mmCIF file of C-alpha atoms in Angstrom:
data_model
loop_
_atom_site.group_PDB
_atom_site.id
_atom_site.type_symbol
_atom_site.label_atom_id
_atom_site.label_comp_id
_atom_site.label_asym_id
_atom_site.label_seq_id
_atom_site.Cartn_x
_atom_site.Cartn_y
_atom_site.Cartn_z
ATOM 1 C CA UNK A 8 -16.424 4.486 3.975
ATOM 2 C CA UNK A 9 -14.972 1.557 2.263
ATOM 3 C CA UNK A 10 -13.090 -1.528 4.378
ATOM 4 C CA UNK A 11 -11.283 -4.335 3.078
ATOM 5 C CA UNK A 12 -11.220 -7.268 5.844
ATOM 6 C CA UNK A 13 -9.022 -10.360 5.489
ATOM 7 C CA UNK A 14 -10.233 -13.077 7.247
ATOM 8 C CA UNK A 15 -6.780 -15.671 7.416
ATOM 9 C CA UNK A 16 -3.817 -13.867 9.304
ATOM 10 C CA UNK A 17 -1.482 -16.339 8.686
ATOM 11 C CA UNK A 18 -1.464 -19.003 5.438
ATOM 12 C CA UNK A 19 0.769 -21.789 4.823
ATOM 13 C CA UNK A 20 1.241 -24.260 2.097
ATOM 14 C CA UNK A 21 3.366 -26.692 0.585
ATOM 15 C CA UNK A 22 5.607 -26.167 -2.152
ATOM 16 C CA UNK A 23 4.018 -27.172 -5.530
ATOM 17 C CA UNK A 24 0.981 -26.895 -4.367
ATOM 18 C CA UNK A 25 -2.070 -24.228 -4.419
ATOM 19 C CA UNK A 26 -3.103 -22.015 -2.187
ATOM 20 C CA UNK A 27 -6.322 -18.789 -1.904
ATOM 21 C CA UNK A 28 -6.297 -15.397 0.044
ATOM 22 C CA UNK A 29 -9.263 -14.380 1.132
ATOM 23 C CA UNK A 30 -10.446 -10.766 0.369
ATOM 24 C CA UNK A 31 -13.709 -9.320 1.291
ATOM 25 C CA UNK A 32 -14.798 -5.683 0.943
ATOM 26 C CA UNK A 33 -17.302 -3.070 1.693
ATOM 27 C CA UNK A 34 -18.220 -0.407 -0.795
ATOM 28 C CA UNK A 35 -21.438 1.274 -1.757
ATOM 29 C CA UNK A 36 -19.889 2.309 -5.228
ATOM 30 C CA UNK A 37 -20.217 0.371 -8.388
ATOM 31 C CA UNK A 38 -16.901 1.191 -10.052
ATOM 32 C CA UNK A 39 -13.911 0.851 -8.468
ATOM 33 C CA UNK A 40 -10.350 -1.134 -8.412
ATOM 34 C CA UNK A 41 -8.682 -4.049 -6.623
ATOM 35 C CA UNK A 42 -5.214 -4.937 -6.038
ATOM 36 C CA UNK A 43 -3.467 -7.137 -4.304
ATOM 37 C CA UNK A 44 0.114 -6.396 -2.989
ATOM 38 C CA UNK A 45 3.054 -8.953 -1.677
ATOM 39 C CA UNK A 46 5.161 -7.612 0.859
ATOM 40 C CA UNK A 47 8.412 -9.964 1.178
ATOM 41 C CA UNK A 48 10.669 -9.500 4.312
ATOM 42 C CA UNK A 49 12.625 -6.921 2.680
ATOM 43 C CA UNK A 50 9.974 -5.125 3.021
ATOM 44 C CA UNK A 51 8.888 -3.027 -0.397
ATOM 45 C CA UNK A 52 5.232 -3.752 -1.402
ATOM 46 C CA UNK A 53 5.155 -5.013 -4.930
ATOM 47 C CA UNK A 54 1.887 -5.240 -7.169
ATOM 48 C CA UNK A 55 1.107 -9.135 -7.966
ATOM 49 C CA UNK A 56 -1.835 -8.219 -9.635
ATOM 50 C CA UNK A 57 -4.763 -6.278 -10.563
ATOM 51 C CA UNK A 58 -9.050 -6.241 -11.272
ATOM 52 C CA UNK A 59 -11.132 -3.185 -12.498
ATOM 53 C CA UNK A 60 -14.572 -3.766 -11.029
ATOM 54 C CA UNK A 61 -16.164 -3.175 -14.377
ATOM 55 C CA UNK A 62 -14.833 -6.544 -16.296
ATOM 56 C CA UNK A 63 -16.205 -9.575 -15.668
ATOM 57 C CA UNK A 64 -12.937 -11.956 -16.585
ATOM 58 C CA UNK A 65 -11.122 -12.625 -13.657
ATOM 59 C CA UNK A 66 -7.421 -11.274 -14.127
ATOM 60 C CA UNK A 67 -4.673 -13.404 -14.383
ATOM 61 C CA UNK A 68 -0.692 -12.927 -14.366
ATOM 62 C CA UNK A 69 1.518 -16.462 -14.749
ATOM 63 C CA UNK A 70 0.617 -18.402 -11.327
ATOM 64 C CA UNK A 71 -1.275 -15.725 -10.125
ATOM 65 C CA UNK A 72 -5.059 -15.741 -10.351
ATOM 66 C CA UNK A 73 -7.976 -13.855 -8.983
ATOM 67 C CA UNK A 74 -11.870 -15.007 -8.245
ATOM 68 C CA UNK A 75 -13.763 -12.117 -8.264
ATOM 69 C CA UNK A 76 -17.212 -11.988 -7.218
ATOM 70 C CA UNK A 77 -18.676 -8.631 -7.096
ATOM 71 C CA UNK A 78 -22.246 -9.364 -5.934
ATOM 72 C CA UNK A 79 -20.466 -11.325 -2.787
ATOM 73 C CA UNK A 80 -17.594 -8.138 -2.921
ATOM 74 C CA UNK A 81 -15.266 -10.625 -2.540
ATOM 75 C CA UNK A 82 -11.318 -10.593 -4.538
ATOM 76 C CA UNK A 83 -9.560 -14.181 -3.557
ATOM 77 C CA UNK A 84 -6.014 -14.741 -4.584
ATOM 78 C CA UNK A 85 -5.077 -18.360 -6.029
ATOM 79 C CA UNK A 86 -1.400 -18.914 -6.259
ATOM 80 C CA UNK A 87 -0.782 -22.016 -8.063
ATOM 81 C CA UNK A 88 2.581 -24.396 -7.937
ATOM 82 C CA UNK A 89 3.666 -22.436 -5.146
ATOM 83 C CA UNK A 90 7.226 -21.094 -4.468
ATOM 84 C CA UNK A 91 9.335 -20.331 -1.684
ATOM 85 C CA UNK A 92 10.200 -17.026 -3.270
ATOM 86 C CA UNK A 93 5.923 -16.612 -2.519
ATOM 87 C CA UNK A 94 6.330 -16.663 1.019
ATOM 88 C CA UNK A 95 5.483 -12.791 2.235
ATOM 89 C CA UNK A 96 2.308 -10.943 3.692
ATOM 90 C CA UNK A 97 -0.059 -10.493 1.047
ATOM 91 C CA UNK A 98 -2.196 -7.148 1.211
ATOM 92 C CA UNK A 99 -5.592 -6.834 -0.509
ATOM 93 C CA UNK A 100 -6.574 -3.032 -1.346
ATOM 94 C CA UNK A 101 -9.272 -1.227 -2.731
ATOM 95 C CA UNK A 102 -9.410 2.106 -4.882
ATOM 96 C CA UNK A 103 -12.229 4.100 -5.797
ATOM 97 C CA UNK A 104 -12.751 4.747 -9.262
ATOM 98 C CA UNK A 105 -12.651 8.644 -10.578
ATOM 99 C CA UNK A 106 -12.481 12.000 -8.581
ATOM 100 C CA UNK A 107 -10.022 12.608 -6.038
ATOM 101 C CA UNK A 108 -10.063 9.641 -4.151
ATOM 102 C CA UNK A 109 -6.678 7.877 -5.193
ATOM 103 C CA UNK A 110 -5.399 6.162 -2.340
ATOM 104 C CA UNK A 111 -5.487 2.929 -1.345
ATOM 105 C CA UNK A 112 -7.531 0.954 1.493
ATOM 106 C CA UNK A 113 -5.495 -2.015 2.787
ATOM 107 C CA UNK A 114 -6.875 -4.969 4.817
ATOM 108 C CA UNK A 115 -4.710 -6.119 7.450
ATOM 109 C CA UNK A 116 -2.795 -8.720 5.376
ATOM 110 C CA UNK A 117 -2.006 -12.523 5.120
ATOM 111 C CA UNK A 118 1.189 -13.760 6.096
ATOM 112 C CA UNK A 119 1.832 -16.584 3.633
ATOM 113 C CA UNK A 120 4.586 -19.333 4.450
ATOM 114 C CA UNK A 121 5.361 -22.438 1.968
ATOM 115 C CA UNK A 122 7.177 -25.073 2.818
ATOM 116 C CA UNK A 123 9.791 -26.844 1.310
ATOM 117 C CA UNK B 7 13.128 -1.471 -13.340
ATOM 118 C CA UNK B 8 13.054 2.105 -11.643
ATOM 119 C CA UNK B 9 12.405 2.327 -7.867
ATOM 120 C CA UNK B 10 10.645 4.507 -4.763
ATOM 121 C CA UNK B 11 13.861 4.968 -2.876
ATOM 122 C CA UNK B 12 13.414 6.189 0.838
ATOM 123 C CA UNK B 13 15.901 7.245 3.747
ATOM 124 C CA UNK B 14 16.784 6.380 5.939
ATOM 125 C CA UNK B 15 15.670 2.701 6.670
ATOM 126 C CA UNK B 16 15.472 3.255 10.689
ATOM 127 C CA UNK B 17 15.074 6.611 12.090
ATOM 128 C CA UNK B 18 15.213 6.695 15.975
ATOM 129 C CA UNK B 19 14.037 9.552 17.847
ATOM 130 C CA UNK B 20 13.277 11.367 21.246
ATOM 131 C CA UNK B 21 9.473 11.909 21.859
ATOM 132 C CA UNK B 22 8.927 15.584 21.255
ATOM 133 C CA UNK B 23 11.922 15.934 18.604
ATOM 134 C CA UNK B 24 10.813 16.810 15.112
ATOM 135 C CA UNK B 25 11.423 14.392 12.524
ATOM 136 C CA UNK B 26 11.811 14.448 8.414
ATOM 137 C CA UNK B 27 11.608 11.465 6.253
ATOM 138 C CA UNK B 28 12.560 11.292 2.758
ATOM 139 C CA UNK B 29 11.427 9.596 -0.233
ATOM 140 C CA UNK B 30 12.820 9.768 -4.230
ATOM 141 C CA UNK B 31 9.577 8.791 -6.223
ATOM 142 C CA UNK B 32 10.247 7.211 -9.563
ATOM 143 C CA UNK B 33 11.088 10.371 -11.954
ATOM 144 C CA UNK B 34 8.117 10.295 -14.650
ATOM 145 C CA UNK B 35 5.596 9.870 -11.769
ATOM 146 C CA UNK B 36 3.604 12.530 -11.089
ATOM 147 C CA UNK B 37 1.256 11.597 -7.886
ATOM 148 C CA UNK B 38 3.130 11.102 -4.439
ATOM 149 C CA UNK B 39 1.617 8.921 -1.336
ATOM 150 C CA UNK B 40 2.804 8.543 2.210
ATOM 151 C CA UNK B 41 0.983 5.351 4.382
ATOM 152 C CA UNK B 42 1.485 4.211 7.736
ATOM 153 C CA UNK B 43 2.078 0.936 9.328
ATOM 154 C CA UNK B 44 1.685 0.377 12.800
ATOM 155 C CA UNK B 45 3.536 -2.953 13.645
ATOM 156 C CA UNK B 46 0.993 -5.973 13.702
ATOM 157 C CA UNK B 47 -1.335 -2.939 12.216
ATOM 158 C CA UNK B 48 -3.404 -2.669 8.556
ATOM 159 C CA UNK B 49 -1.172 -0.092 6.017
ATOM 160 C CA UNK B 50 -2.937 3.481 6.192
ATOM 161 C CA UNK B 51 -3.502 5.927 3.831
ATOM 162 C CA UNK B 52 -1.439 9.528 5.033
ATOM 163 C CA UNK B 53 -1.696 11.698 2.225
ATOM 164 C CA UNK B 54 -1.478 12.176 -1.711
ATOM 165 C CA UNK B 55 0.517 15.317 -3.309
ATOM 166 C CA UNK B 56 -0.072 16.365 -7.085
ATOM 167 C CA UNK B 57 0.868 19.236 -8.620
ATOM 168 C CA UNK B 58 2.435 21.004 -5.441
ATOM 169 C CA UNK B 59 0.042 20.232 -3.046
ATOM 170 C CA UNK B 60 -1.757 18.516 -1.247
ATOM 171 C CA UNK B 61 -4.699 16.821 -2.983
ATOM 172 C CA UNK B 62 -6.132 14.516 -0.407
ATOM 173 C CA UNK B 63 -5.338 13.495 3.410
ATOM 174 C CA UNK B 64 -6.879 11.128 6.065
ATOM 175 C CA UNK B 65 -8.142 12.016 9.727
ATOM 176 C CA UNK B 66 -4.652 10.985 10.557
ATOM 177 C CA UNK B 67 -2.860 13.832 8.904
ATOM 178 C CA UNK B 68 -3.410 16.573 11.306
ATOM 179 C CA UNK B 69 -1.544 19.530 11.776
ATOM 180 C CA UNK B 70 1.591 17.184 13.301
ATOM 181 C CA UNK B 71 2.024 15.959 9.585
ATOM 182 C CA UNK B 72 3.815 18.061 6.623
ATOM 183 C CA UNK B 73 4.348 17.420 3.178
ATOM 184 C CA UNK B 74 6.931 18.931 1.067
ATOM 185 C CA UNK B 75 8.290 18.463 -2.376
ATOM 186 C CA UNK B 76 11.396 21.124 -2.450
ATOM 187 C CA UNK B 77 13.327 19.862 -5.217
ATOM 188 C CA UNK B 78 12.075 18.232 -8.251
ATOM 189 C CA UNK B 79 12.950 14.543 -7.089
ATOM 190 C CA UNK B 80 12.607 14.523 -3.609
ATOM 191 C CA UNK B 81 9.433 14.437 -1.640
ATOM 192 C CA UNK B 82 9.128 14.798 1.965
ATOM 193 C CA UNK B 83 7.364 13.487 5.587
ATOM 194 C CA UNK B 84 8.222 16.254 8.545
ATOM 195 C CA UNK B 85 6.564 15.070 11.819
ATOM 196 C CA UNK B 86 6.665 17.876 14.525
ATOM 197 C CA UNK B 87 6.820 16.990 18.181
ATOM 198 C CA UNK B 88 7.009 13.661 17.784
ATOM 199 C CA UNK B 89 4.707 11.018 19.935
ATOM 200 C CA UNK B 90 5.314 6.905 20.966
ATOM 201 C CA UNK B 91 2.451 6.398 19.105
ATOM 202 C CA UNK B 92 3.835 7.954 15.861
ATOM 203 C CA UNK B 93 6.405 5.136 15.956
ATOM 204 C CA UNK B 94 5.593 2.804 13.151
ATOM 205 C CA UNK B 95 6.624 1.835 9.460
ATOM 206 C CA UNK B 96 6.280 4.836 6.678
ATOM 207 C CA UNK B 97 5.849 4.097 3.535
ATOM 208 C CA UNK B 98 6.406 6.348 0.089
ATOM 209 C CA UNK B 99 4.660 5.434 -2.799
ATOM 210 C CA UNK B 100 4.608 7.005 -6.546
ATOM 211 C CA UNK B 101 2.071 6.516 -9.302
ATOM 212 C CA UNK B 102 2.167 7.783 -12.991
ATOM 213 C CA UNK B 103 -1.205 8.874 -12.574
ATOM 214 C CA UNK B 104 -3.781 9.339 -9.592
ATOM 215 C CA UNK B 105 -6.634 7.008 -10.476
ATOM 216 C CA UNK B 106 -7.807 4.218 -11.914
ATOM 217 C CA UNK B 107 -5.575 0.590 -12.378
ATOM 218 C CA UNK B 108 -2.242 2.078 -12.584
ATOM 219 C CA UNK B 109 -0.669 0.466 -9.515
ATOM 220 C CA UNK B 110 0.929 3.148 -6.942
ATOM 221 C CA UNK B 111 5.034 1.837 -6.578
ATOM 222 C CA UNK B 112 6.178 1.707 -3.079
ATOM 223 C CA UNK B 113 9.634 2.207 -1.312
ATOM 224 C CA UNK B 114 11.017 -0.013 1.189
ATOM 225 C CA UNK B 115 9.520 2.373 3.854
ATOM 226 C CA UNK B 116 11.461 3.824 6.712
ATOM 227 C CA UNK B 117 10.910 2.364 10.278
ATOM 228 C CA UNK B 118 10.820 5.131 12.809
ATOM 229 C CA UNK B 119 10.877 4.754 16.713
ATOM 230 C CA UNK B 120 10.170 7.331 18.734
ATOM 231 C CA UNK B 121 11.296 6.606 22.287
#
């Protein structure tokens, strides 16, 4: 069975500046997908962004970066010039690629705080 | 942007009383999700619906758990007999399709407390 494990409960940083989520996993499949969610205190998960296993290019969307590094199964999140609209818990997840298995494997989640 | 919409935000309940939660995915999606989040707890996967029924469900889903989709926007969580430990953030979530990169959109979830 596949786990996700994130290693940093609680993250802070300082607006402006950069910060990185750690993400491991544990798969024995070759294909599969990685997301990672932000969960502010209202509470309603919200995609930030996105990485098929098969590419090589590490996705990207506006401040938000990912360093993926299959061999190590590892899926960090950079978030650079930091907001305080970024503070939330941050939720890494894994989904297998094809057949029936569509849901999503959360690790246990970052809480990120940035300071003013 | 269209939303998950789910009532009712807090649900308490007596232990042993049966409980229904609701959830309005967003209307062109076709494959419905229900997680749980225990507080201080990792979100887990419930069940998937497609189609009218049920098309995958974890260890967790036992025969307590129900899924129901009786109109053609809402789609429902009954939990029978209702334990302390079932007390925990639920979570609907909606996805055009059931694999690949298409993100799943969640709701706000509903917190329920069983006491």
């Amino acid at each position: 069975a596949q786990t996700v494990t994130q290693s940093q409960p609680e993250m802070s940083v300082q607006e402006a500046e950069t910060v990185t989520l750690s993400c491991t996993y544990d798969t024995s499949e070759s294909d599969y997908y990685l997301f990672w969610y932000k969960q502010p205190p209202s509470r309603q998960m919200i995609l930030v962004i996105r990485q098929e296993a098969y590419k090589q290019q590490n996705a990207t969307e506006n401040r938000f970066s990912v360093n993926f590094q299959k061999a190590a199964k590892s899926f960090s999140l950079k978030i650079s010039d930091s907001q305080l609209g970024d503070a939330a818990m941050y939720f890494c997840a894994y989904r297998s690629y094809g057949g029936s298995q569509g849901n999503l494997i959360f690790g246990k989640g970052t809480k990120l705080s940035v300071k003013p | 942007e269209p939303e998950v919409t789910q009532t009712p935000s807090h649900q308490v309940t007596q232990m042993g009383q049966e409980v229904i939660l609701r959830c309005v995915p967003i209307s062109n999606h076709l494959y419905f999700y229900w997680y749980r989040q225990i507080l201080g707890q990792k979100v887990e996967f419930l069940v998937s619906f497609y189609n009218n029924e049920i098309s995958e469900k974890s260890e967790i889903f036992d025969d307590q758990f129900s899924v129901e989709r009786p109109d053609g926007s809402n789609f429902t969580l009954k939990i029978r007999s209702t334990k302390l430990e079932d007390s925990a953030m639920y979570f609907c979530a909606s996805s055009v399709v059931g694999q690949g990169s298409q993100p799943q959109h969640f709701g706000d979830g509903t917190r329920l407390s069983i006491l």
